[in-house]
Amino acid sequence: MRTIKELNQEKVPVIRIDETLDKYETMILFPDKVDKANEMLKTAGLPKPADKHKIAK
Amino acid sequence: MKLVHYELKAGKNLTTFEFVSEGPKGHIHKLIQFTETNHANLYNLAFGDKHPETGTIDDSTISNNGDSEKVLATVVATIYAFTERYPSAWIYATGSSKTRTRLYRMGISKYLEEVMNDFELYGQYRNEWEIFVRGTDYEAFIVKRKISNFEL
């Protein structure tokens, strides 16, 4: 049997479900970050297929 | 990318994760949250310290617990877990300061080939998205899992 340490070296980690964290599901813990994201995404939107070929100069 | 990370706990929807950073400053509880934004299927990724007594969250604290690489690896692990549950989600992330954003950029750059193997990764530069390349001073990042290339 593999140890937790070994399992934790996989890409998809072992997660222990902790019901005490469910209380955060309806809370925004980092409201400033979300506001900032919404503001930045308002102008930039999501990447488009053509953006795959863009490289900064 | 198989980096050593901290053990993780999560709520049942896998949108909030908790782990404990261990280092010279002691045990620091950290919370990671994927929050829906105004864009459908786009989530903001943020993390910060959880005050052990009050439970309040602070994403501006600089812990200096000597484990920043392991902390970032743990955050990356949650991205794998989150996109395992929500494979079509886009994830947006930026630092709480320019310095911290630069730290994230350096972390991504270090493992760029592996990241690009599993995710579509873009950097935001002058309000436009472009495919992430090393050496550009991005303001934010966005990732989406590449389903076809994803291997355990």
XYZ file of C-alpha atoms in Angstrom:
209
model
C 0.000 0.000 0.000
C 1.307 3.438 -0.893
C 1.792 6.013 1.817
C 0.056 9.404 1.946
C 3.434 10.979 1.182
C 3.724 8.904 -1.999
C 0.133 9.592 -2.992
C 0.707 13.295 -2.442
C 3.386 13.255 -5.104
C 0.762 12.459 -7.756
C -0.526 15.320 -9.870
C -4.046 14.974 -8.556
C -3.627 15.075 -4.793
C -5.374 13.056 -2.152
C -7.964 15.317 -0.601
C -9.601 14.730 2.747
C -13.141 16.045 2.750
C -13.736 18.211 5.792
C -17.340 19.261 6.300
C -16.288 22.204 8.457
C -15.008 23.824 5.258
C -18.460 23.643 3.662
C -19.413 26.828 5.489
C -17.100 28.728 3.149
C -18.955 27.534 0.044
C -21.371 30.428 0.255
C -18.809 32.980 1.430
C -16.407 34.982 -0.692
C -13.207 34.856 1.339
C -11.224 37.175 -0.917
C -13.745 39.773 -2.144
C -11.079 42.279 -3.223
C -9.477 39.666 -5.462
C -12.787 38.709 -7.033
C -13.673 42.371 -7.631
C -10.262 42.911 -9.207
C -10.718 39.833 -11.392
C -14.151 40.978 -12.544
C -12.807 44.428 -13.328
C -9.854 43.137 -15.328
C -11.951 40.569 -17.149
C -14.468 43.235 -18.115
C -11.930 44.614 -20.559
C -9.766 41.597 -21.367
C -12.463 38.907 -21.369
C -11.387 35.326 -21.838
C -8.536 34.328 -24.141
C -9.639 33.734 -27.700
C -8.252 31.042 -30.009
C -6.192 33.707 -31.802
C -4.487 34.642 -28.505
C -2.635 31.341 -28.656
C -0.390 32.882 -31.290
C 0.253 36.193 -29.533
C 3.547 36.784 -27.840
C 4.457 39.995 -25.991
C 6.951 42.289 -27.633
C 4.300 17.974 -12.254
C 4.864 15.922 -9.146
C 6.037 18.397 -6.559
C 5.957 17.778 -2.859
C 3.028 19.605 -1.364
C 1.165 19.782 1.927
C -1.711 17.499 2.789
C -5.009 19.021 1.781
C -8.509 19.166 3.174
C -11.461 20.483 1.185
C -15.173 21.136 1.388
C -17.330 18.656 -0.486
C -17.596 20.847 -3.604
C -13.804 21.160 -3.857
C -13.947 24.942 -4.076
C -12.368 25.639 -0.668
C -9.177 23.943 0.490
C -7.153 24.155 3.676
C -3.605 23.164 4.506
C -1.041 23.924 7.177
C 2.270 25.533 6.295
C 5.104 24.350 8.531
C 8.312 26.266 9.024
C 10.393 28.442 11.345
C 7.377 30.669 12.066
C 5.365 27.675 13.193
C 2.146 26.191 11.831
C 0.193 28.586 9.631
C -3.267 27.581 8.438
C -3.971 28.590 4.862
C -7.178 28.652 2.880
C -7.483 28.454 -0.886
C -10.729 29.369 -2.585
C -11.988 29.088 -6.147
C -14.748 31.688 -6.477
C -17.144 32.150 -9.375
C -16.704 35.428 -11.226
C -19.109 37.374 -13.416
C -17.923 35.281 -16.352
C -19.618 31.930 -16.710
C -17.336 29.029 -15.894
C -14.509 31.308 -14.841
C -13.237 31.098 -11.279
C -10.927 33.348 -9.344
C -8.207 31.555 -7.399
C -7.014 33.188 -4.207
C -5.389 32.063 -1.022
C -4.340 33.521 2.278
C -3.680 32.912 5.941
C -6.438 31.915 8.311
C -6.186 33.411 11.769
C -6.160 30.451 14.174
C -8.436 32.100 16.738
C -10.730 34.443 14.845
C -10.878 32.448 11.615
C -10.490 35.659 9.604
C -8.617 35.471 6.324
C -5.749 37.681 5.229
C -4.284 37.451 1.744
C -1.751 40.236 2.203
C 0.312 38.657 4.974
C 3.843 37.667 4.084
C 4.368 34.542 6.150
C 8.099 34.097 5.508
C 7.773 30.535 6.714
C 10.572 29.360 4.442
C 8.327 27.103 2.377
C 7.076 29.303 -0.470
C 7.870 26.650 -3.093
C 5.960 23.983 -1.185
C 3.056 26.400 -0.664
C 2.921 27.147 -4.399
C 3.120 23.418 -5.152
C 0.151 22.936 -2.832
C -1.807 25.621 -4.657
C -0.955 23.911 -7.956
C -2.175 20.611 -6.490
C -5.545 22.221 -5.755
C -5.749 23.359 -9.394
C -5.342 19.741 -10.464
C -7.993 18.655 -7.943
C -10.380 21.453 -8.901
C -10.055 20.815 -12.634
C -10.494 17.103 -12.057
C -13.952 17.980 -10.679
C -14.614 20.914 -13.048
C -12.657 20.072 -16.213
C -14.081 22.864 -18.359
C -13.418 25.645 -15.819
C -11.130 28.566 -16.504
C -9.096 29.717 -13.504
C -7.923 33.286 -13.083
C -5.167 34.245 -10.644
C -3.120 37.291 -9.774
C -1.046 38.289 -6.773
C -2.100 40.712 -4.069
C 0.919 42.822 -5.059
C 3.274 43.146 -8.016
C 5.951 41.352 -6.045
C 3.677 38.430 -5.344
C 2.484 38.245 -8.946
C 6.137 38.135 -9.970
C 6.717 35.292 -7.510
C 3.875 33.335 -9.107
C 5.262 34.072 -12.569
C 8.662 32.751 -11.524
C 7.070 29.629 -10.088
C 5.137 29.013 -13.304
C 8.218 29.680 -15.427
C 10.219 27.121 -13.486
C 7.800 24.339 -14.399
C 6.454 25.814 -17.628
C 6.883 22.762 -19.851
C 4.978 20.543 -17.464
C 2.301 23.163 -16.883
C 1.815 23.578 -20.643
C 1.513 19.830 -21.032
C -1.523 19.731 -18.762
C -3.038 23.217 -19.101
C -3.702 25.983 -21.558
C -1.895 28.877 -19.881
C -2.166 32.565 -20.725
C -0.667 35.707 -19.254
C -2.385 39.068 -19.152
C -0.224 41.853 -20.511
C -1.537 45.349 -21.196
C -5.118 44.154 -20.917
C -4.708 41.398 -23.460
C -4.207 37.677 -23.130
C -1.372 35.880 -24.783
C 0.126 32.459 -24.512
C 2.451 32.457 -21.478
C 6.125 32.838 -22.243
C 9.009 33.246 -19.832
C 10.317 36.729 -19.142
C 7.145 38.775 -19.655
C 5.893 40.817 -16.724
C 2.314 39.537 -16.675
C -0.342 41.129 -14.495
C -2.446 38.003 -14.170
C -2.747 34.438 -15.382
C -5.497 32.215 -16.628
C -5.470 28.455 -17.057
C -7.735 25.773 -18.416
C -7.087 22.087 -18.275
C -6.122 20.273 -21.470
C -8.253 17.193 -21.138
C -6.623 15.146 -23.872
C -3.107 15.486 -22.463
C -3.957 14.993 -18.834
C -2.124 12.039 -17.330
C -1.689 11.021 -13.743
